[in-house]
């Protein structure tokens, strides 16, 4: 379901049905990287740690370069983790579809946006221009600034 590319060009893919994260190298070889229950969204931080939003009880895990999976503390408060993105400030942002919220896991579990205008946020990505969310049941695409203030881009 989710996809992320490491600094070395290796592609990481969340395999929701087989409960794992796989890698695809430059030659197209696919290999299992880690077992993760219900993986969905993927994102790397600057140090190469892979964050995975999951549909398991853990909701958010991180995986080191060796494939060791660790639950992120406080993430079990998320009702339905769907996607994750790490921004340039090190914020680990997770969409909570059922909770109508966005969480930040840099330095603890904190809701940074909740309720209106969110209805069911499912996707999140970061660019140099801002943080973008997709909420198909709400206002479509939203852009967040560094302070998490939102602006509707399309409905």
PDB file of C-alpha atoms in Angstrom:
ATOM      1  CA  UNK A   1       0.000   0.000   0.000  1.00  0.00           C
ATOM      2  CA  UNK A   2       2.706   2.513   0.975  1.00  0.00           C
ATOM      3  CA  UNK A   3       6.038   3.162  -0.722  1.00  0.00           C
ATOM      4  CA  UNK A   4       9.241   4.962   0.272  1.00  0.00           C
ATOM      5  CA  UNK A   5      12.682   5.277  -1.286  1.00  0.00           C
ATOM      6  CA  UNK A   6      15.841   5.183   0.845  1.00  0.00           C
ATOM      7  CA  UNK A   7      18.803   7.506   0.287  1.00  0.00           C
ATOM      8  CA  UNK A   8      20.633   4.684  -1.531  1.00  0.00           C
ATOM      9  CA  UNK A   9      17.760   4.231  -3.995  1.00  0.00           C
ATOM     10  CA  UNK A  10      16.339   1.052  -2.482  1.00  0.00           C
ATOM     11  CA  UNK A  11      12.553   0.978  -2.755  1.00  0.00           C
ATOM     12  CA  UNK A  12      10.509  -0.101   0.281  1.00  0.00           C
ATOM     13  CA  UNK A  13       6.928  -1.292  -0.160  1.00  0.00           C
ATOM     14  CA  UNK A  14       4.276  -2.069   2.476  1.00  0.00           C
ATOM     15  CA  UNK A  15       2.677  -5.443   1.721  1.00  0.00           C
ATOM     16  CA  UNK A  16      -0.617  -5.195   3.604  1.00  0.00           C
ATOM     17  CA  UNK A  17      -1.853  -8.675   2.683  1.00  0.00           C
ATOM     18  CA  UNK A  18       1.319 -10.586   3.624  1.00  0.00           C
ATOM     19  CA  UNK A  19       2.075  -8.402   6.687  1.00  0.00           C
ATOM     20  CA  UNK A  20       5.565  -7.353   5.729  1.00  0.00           C
ATOM     21  CA  UNK A  21       7.736  -4.629   4.279  1.00  0.00           C
ATOM     22  CA  UNK A  22       9.743  -5.636   1.220  1.00  0.00           C
ATOM     23  CA  UNK A  23      12.677  -4.032  -0.561  1.00  0.00           C
ATOM     24  CA  UNK A  24      13.334  -3.756  -4.272  1.00  0.00           C
ATOM     25  CA  UNK A  25      16.953  -3.142  -5.245  1.00  0.00           C
ATOM     26  CA  UNK A  26      18.417  -1.567  -8.400  1.00  0.00           C
ATOM     27  CA  UNK A  27      18.351  -4.939 -10.174  1.00  0.00           C
ATOM     28  CA  UNK A  28      14.653  -5.432  -9.382  1.00  0.00           C
ATOM     29  CA  UNK A  29      15.251  -8.108  -6.754  1.00  0.00           C
ATOM     30  CA  UNK A  30      12.503  -8.260  -4.125  1.00  0.00           C
ATOM     31  CA  UNK A  31      13.369  -9.290  -0.563  1.00  0.00           C
ATOM     32  CA  UNK A  32      11.503  -9.296   2.730  1.00  0.00           C
ATOM     33  CA  UNK A  33      12.887  -6.555   4.964  1.00  0.00           C
ATOM     34  CA  UNK A  34      10.702  -6.938   8.067  1.00  0.00           C
ATOM     35  CA  UNK A  35       7.509  -8.560   9.330  1.00  0.00           C
ATOM     36  CA  UNK A  36       4.945  -5.888  10.233  1.00  0.00           C
ATOM     37  CA  UNK A  37       1.294  -6.575  11.003  1.00  0.00           C
ATOM     38  CA  UNK A  38      -0.913  -4.582   8.590  1.00  0.00           C
ATOM     39  CA  UNK A  39       1.595  -2.062   7.181  1.00  0.00           C
ATOM     40  CA  UNK A  40       0.193   0.873   5.229  1.00  0.00           C
ATOM     41  CA  UNK A  41       2.195   4.135   5.034  1.00  0.00           C
ATOM     42  CA  UNK A  42       6.003   4.394   4.982  1.00  0.00           C
ATOM     43  CA  UNK A  43       8.464   7.255   5.485  1.00  0.00           C
ATOM     44  CA  UNK A  44      12.172   7.624   6.288  1.00  0.00           C
ATOM     45  CA  UNK A  45      13.701  10.088   8.719  1.00  0.00           C
ATOM     46  CA  UNK A  46      17.068  11.781   8.084  1.00  0.00           C
ATOM     47  CA  UNK A  47      18.972   9.036   9.929  1.00  0.00           C
ATOM     48  CA  UNK A  48      17.506   6.259   7.764  1.00  0.00           C
ATOM     49  CA  UNK A  49      14.948   4.932  10.242  1.00  0.00           C
ATOM     50  CA  UNK A  50      11.835   3.706   8.413  1.00  0.00           C
ATOM     51  CA  UNK A  51       8.524   4.621  10.053  1.00  0.00           C
ATOM     52  CA  UNK A  52       5.531   2.442   9.216  1.00  0.00           C
ATOM     53  CA  UNK A  53       1.882   3.271   9.911  1.00  0.00           C
ATOM     54  CA  UNK A  54       0.121  -0.013  10.653  1.00  0.00           C
ATOM     55  CA  UNK A  55      -3.347  -1.385  11.156  1.00  0.00           C
ATOM     56  CA  UNK A  56      -2.113  -3.418  14.117  1.00  0.00           C
ATOM     57  CA  UNK A  57      -2.438  -2.588  17.806  1.00  0.00           C
ATOM     58  CA  UNK A  58       0.913  -0.755  17.663  1.00  0.00           C
ATOM     59  CA  UNK A  59      -0.357   1.732  15.009  1.00  0.00           C
ATOM     60  CA  UNK A  60       3.176   3.063  14.328  1.00  0.00           C
ATOM     61  CA  UNK A  61       6.478   1.218  14.306  1.00  0.00           C
ATOM     62  CA  UNK A  62      10.012   2.122  13.347  1.00  0.00           C
ATOM     63  CA  UNK A  63      12.467  -0.195  11.647  1.00  0.00           C
ATOM     64  CA  UNK A  64      16.234   0.212  11.786  1.00  0.00           C
ATOM     65  CA  UNK A  65      18.628  -0.630   8.934  1.00  0.00           C
ATOM     66  CA  UNK A  66      18.942  -4.205  10.214  1.00  0.00           C
ATOM     67  CA  UNK A  67      15.187  -4.797  10.035  1.00  0.00           C
ATOM     68  CA  UNK A  68      14.527  -4.636  13.787  1.00  0.00           C
ATOM     69  CA  UNK A  69      10.949  -3.492  14.413  1.00  0.00           C
ATOM     70  CA  UNK A  70      10.130  -1.337  17.465  1.00  0.00           C
ATOM     71  CA  UNK A  71       6.724   0.061  18.455  1.00  0.00           C
ATOM     72  CA  UNK A  72       6.640   3.852  18.834  1.00  0.00           C
ATOM     73  CA  UNK A  73       5.573   4.831  22.343  1.00  0.00           C
ATOM     74  CA  UNK A  74       2.115   6.381  22.580  1.00  0.00           C
ATOM     75  CA  UNK A  75       1.077   5.395  19.052  1.00  0.00           C
ATOM     76  CA  UNK A  76      -1.540   2.964  20.352  1.00  0.00           C
ATOM     77  CA  UNK A  77      -3.678   6.067  21.042  1.00  0.00           C
ATOM     78  CA  UNK A  78      -4.232   6.444  17.286  1.00  0.00           C
ATOM     79  CA  UNK A  79      -7.595   5.013  16.262  1.00  0.00           C
ATOM     80  CA  UNK A  80      -6.731   4.130  12.623  1.00  0.00           C
ATOM     81  CA  UNK A  81      -3.246   4.932  11.324  1.00  0.00           C
ATOM     82  CA  UNK A  82      -3.196   5.183   7.551  1.00  0.00           C
ATOM     83  CA  UNK A  83      -0.101   7.088   6.490  1.00  0.00           C
ATOM     84  CA  UNK A  84       3.084   8.598   7.893  1.00  0.00           C
ATOM     85  CA  UNK A  85       5.478  11.327   6.743  1.00  0.00           C
ATOM     86  CA  UNK A  86       8.615  12.721   8.365  1.00  0.00           C
ATOM     87  CA  UNK A  87       9.294  16.405   7.749  1.00  0.00           C
ATOM     88  CA  UNK A  88      12.571  18.331   7.706  1.00  0.00           C
ATOM     89  CA  UNK A  89      12.145  19.247  11.375  1.00  0.00           C
ATOM     90  CA  UNK A  90      12.024  15.579  12.380  1.00  0.00           C
ATOM     91  CA  UNK A  91       8.300  15.546  13.054  1.00  0.00           C
ATOM     92  CA  UNK A  92       6.825  12.072  12.510  1.00  0.00           C
ATOM     93  CA  UNK A  93       3.310  12.885  11.282  1.00  0.00           C
ATOM     94  CA  UNK A  94       0.598  10.219  11.154  1.00  0.00           C
ATOM     95  CA  UNK A  95      -2.903  10.440   9.697  1.00  0.00           C
ATOM     96  CA  UNK A  96      -5.620   9.035  11.965  1.00  0.00           C
ATOM     97  CA  UNK A  97      -8.614   8.395   9.724  1.00  0.00           C
ATOM     98  CA  UNK A  98     -11.132   7.405  12.373  1.00  0.00           C
ATOM     99  CA  UNK A  99      -9.803   9.930  14.895  1.00  0.00           C
ATOM    100  CA  UNK A 100     -10.119  12.809  12.399  1.00  0.00           C
ATOM    101  CA  UNK A 101      -6.641  13.947  13.364  1.00  0.00           C
ATOM    102  CA  UNK A 102      -2.944  14.270  12.600  1.00  0.00           C
ATOM    103  CA  UNK A 103      -0.428  13.126  15.210  1.00  0.00           C
ATOM    104  CA  UNK A 104       3.213  14.104  15.739  1.00  0.00           C
ATOM    105  CA  UNK A 105       5.547  11.573  17.366  1.00  0.00           C
ATOM    106  CA  UNK A 106       8.703  13.666  17.647  1.00  0.00           C
ATOM    107  CA  UNK A 107       9.304  13.825  21.404  1.00  0.00           C
ATOM    108  CA  UNK A 108       6.089  12.048  22.403  1.00  0.00           C
ATOM    109  CA  UNK A 109       2.563  11.513  21.120  1.00  0.00           C
ATOM    110  CA  UNK A 110       0.797  14.790  20.343  1.00  0.00           C
ATOM    111  CA  UNK A 111      -2.231  15.621  18.222  1.00  0.00           C
ATOM    112  CA  UNK A 112      -1.307  18.584  16.039  1.00  0.00           C
ATOM    113  CA  UNK A 113      -4.595  18.876  14.164  1.00  0.00           C
ATOM    114  CA  UNK A 114      -7.991  17.460  15.121  1.00  0.00           C
ATOM    115  CA  UNK A 115     -11.560  17.798  13.893  1.00  0.00           C
ATOM    116  CA  UNK A 116     -12.630  20.376  11.319  1.00  0.00           C
ATOM    117  CA  UNK A 117     -11.554  20.613   8.595  1.00  0.00           C
ATOM    118  CA  UNK A 118     -10.559  16.922   8.873  1.00  0.00           C
ATOM    119  CA  UNK A 119     -13.172  14.206   8.332  1.00  0.00           C
ATOM    120  CA  UNK A 120     -11.112  11.129   7.399  1.00  0.00           C
ATOM    121  CA  UNK A 121      -7.483  11.999   6.565  1.00  0.00           C
ATOM    122  CA  UNK A 122      -5.788   9.139   4.738  1.00  0.00           C
ATOM    123  CA  UNK A 123      -2.655  10.401   2.996  1.00  0.00           C
ATOM    124  CA  UNK A 124       0.170  12.717   3.993  1.00  0.00           C
ATOM    125  CA  UNK A 125       3.350  13.844   2.258  1.00  0.00           C
ATOM    126  CA  UNK A 126       6.004  16.483   2.835  1.00  0.00           C
ATOM    127  CA  UNK A 127       7.588  18.795   0.270  1.00  0.00           C
ATOM    128  CA  UNK A 128       9.770  21.902   0.568  1.00  0.00           C
ATOM    129  CA  UNK A 129       6.557  23.903   0.080  1.00  0.00           C
ATOM    130  CA  UNK A 130       4.661  22.371   2.995  1.00  0.00           C
ATOM    131  CA  UNK A 131       2.806  19.353   4.292  1.00  0.00           C
ATOM    132  CA  UNK A 132      -0.046  18.023   2.182  1.00  0.00           C
ATOM    133  CA  UNK A 133      -3.007  15.902   3.309  1.00  0.00           C
ATOM    134  CA  UNK A 134      -5.682  14.103   1.384  1.00  0.00           C
ATOM    135  CA  UNK A 135      -9.073  13.700   3.020  1.00  0.00           C
ATOM    136  CA  UNK A 136     -11.508  12.180   0.507  1.00  0.00           C
ATOM    137  CA  UNK A 137     -14.491  12.429   2.848  1.00  0.00           C
ATOM    138  CA  UNK A 138     -13.721  15.999   3.805  1.00  0.00           C
ATOM    139  CA  UNK A 139     -12.326  18.923   1.882  1.00  0.00           C
ATOM    140  CA  UNK A 140     -10.096  16.984  -0.519  1.00  0.00           C
ATOM    141  CA  UNK A 141      -6.497  18.194  -0.420  1.00  0.00           C
ATOM    142  CA  UNK A 142      -5.231  20.419   2.375  1.00  0.00           C
ATOM    143  CA  UNK A 143      -1.889  22.134   2.813  1.00  0.00           C
ATOM    144  CA  UNK A 144      -0.414  22.634   6.271  1.00  0.00           C
ATOM    145  CA  UNK A 145       2.178  25.250   7.098  1.00  0.00           C
ATOM    146  CA  UNK A 146       4.978  24.805   9.639  1.00  0.00           C
ATOM    147  CA  UNK A 147       2.587  25.744  12.470  1.00  0.00           C
ATOM    148  CA  UNK A 148       0.021  23.144  11.292  1.00  0.00           C
ATOM    149  CA  UNK A 149      -2.457  25.779  10.114  1.00  0.00           C
ATOM    150  CA  UNK A 150      -4.464  24.343   7.220  1.00  0.00           C
ATOM    151  CA  UNK A 151      -5.506  25.728   3.852  1.00  0.00           C
ATOM    152  CA  UNK A 152      -7.927  23.925   1.517  1.00  0.00           C
ATOM    153  CA  UNK A 153      -6.445  23.401  -1.958  1.00  0.00           C
ATOM    154  CA  UNK A 154      -9.261  21.439  -3.599  1.00  0.00           C
ATOM    155  CA  UNK A 155     -12.636  20.027  -2.727  1.00  0.00           C
TER     156      UNK A 155
END
